[in-house]
Tab-separated table of C-alpha atoms and ligand atoms in Angstrom:
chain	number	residue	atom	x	y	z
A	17	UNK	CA	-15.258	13.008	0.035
A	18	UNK	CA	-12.202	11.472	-1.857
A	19	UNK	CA	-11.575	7.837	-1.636
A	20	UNK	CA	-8.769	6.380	0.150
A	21	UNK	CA	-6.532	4.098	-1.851
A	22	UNK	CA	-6.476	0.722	-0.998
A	23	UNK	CA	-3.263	-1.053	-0.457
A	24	UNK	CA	-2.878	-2.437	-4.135
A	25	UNK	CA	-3.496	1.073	-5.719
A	26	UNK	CA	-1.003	2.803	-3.568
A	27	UNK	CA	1.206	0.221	-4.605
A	28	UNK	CA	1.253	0.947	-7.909
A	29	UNK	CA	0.853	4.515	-7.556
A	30	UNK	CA	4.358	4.253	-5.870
A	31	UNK	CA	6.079	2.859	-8.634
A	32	UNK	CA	5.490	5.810	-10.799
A	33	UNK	CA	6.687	8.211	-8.030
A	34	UNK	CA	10.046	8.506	-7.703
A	35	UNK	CA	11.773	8.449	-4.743
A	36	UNK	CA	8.316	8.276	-2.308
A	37	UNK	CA	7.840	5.170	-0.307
A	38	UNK	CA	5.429	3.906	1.949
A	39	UNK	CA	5.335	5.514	5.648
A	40	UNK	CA	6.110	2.879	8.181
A	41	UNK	CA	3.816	2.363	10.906
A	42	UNK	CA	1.103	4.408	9.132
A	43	UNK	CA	-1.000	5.017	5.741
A	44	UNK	CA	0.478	7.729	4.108
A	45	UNK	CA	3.260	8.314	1.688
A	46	UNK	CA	7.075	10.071	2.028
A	47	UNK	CA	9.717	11.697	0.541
A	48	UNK	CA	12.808	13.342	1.991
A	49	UNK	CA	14.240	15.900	-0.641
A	50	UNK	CA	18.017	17.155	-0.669
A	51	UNK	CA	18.824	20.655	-1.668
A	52	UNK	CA	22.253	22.219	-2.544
A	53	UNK	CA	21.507	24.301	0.139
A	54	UNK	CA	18.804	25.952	2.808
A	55	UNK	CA	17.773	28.642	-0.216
A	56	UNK	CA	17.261	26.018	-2.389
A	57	UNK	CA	15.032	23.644	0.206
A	58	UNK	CA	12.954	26.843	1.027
A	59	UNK	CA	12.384	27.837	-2.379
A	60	UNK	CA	10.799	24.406	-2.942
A	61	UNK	CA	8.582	24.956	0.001
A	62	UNK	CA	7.164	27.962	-1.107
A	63	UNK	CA	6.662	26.369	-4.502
A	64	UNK	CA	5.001	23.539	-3.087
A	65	UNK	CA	3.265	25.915	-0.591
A	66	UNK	CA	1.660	27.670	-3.314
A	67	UNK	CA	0.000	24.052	-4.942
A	68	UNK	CA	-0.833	22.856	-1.521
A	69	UNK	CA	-2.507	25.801	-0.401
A	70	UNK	CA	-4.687	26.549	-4.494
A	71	UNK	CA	-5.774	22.859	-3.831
A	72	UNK	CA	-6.678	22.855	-0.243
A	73	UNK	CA	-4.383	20.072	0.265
A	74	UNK	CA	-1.195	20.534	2.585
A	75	UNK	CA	1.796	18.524	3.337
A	76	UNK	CA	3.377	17.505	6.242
A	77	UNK	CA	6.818	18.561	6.238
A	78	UNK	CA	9.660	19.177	8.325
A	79	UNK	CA	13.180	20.733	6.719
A	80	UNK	CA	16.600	21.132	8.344
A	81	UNK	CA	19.115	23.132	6.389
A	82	UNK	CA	18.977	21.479	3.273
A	83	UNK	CA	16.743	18.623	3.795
A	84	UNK	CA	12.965	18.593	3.781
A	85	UNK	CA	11.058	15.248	4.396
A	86	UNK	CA	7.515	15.132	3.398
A	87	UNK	CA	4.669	12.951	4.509
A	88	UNK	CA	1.390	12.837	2.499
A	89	UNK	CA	-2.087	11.665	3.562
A	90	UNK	CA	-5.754	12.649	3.553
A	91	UNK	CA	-6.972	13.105	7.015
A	92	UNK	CA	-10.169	13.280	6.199
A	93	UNK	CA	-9.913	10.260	4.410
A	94	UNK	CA	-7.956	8.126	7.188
A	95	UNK	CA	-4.856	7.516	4.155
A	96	UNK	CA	-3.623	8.275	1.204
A	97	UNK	CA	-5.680	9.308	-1.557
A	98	UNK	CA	-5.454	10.835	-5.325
A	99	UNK	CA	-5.169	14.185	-4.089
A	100	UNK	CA	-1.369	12.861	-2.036
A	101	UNK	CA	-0.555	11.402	-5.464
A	102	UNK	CA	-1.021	14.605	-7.004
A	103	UNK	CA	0.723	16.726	-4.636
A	104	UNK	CA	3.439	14.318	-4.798
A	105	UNK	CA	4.122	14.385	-8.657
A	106	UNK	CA	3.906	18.487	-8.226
A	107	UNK	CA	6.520	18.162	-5.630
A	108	UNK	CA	8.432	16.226	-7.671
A	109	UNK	CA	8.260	18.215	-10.635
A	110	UNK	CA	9.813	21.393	-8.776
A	111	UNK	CA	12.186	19.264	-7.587
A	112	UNK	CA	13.493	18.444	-10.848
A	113	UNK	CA	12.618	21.915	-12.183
A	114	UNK	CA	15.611	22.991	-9.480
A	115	UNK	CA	17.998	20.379	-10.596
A	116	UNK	CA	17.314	17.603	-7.708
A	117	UNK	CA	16.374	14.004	-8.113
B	9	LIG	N1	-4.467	18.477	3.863
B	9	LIG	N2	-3.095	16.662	3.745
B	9	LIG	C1	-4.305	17.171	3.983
B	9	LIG	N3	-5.314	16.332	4.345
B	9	LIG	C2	-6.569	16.815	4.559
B	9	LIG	O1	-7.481	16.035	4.866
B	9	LIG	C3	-6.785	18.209	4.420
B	9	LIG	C4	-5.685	19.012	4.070
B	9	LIG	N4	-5.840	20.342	3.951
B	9	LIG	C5	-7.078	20.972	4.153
B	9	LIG	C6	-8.176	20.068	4.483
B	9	LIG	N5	-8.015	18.771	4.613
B	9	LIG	C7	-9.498	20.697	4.662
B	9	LIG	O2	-10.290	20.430	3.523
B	9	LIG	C8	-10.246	20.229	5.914
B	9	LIG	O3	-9.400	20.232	6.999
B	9	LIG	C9	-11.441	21.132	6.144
């Protein structure tokens, strides 16, 4: 079982993520993403898809057009944990792969 972060570690986890920030009103991380357009978005999902689903770790996500806003967490672990972090700096990666952020 992977450990939760505590409050502290997510802290400074955050600073090295760009553009994530803490979810209000619950322990878990998010990101919303802007694409040049819907292509673009859904290319980044299936990219991201493809990670999430190698490391048995999915995202919640929800995209509109050109938009797709993330939230990470570890159910199993009741918040955010090294395997969001991971996920997130993957996501970000594509991200800047395709030309955003
Ligand atoms: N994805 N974000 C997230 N959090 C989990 O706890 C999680 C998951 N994907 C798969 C998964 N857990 C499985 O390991 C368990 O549901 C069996």
């Amino acid at each position: 079982m992977v450990e939760r972060l505590s409050a502290e570690a997510r802290k400074s986890a955050l600073v090295e993520l760009s553009g994530w920030a803490e979810t209000s009103g619950r322990e878990a991380i998010t990101r919303t993403f802007t694409f040049r357009d819907f292509n673009e978005a859904f290319g980044f999902m299936s990219r991201a898809a493809l990670i999430a689903e190698k490391n048995d770790h999915h995202p919640e996500w929800k995209n509109v057009y050109k938009t797709v806003e993330v939230v990470l967490a570890t159910h199993e672990a009741g918040g955010v944990t090294a395997r969001d972090i991971d996920l997130a700096k993957a996501m970000n990666a594509i991200a800047r792969q395709l030309g955003v952020a």
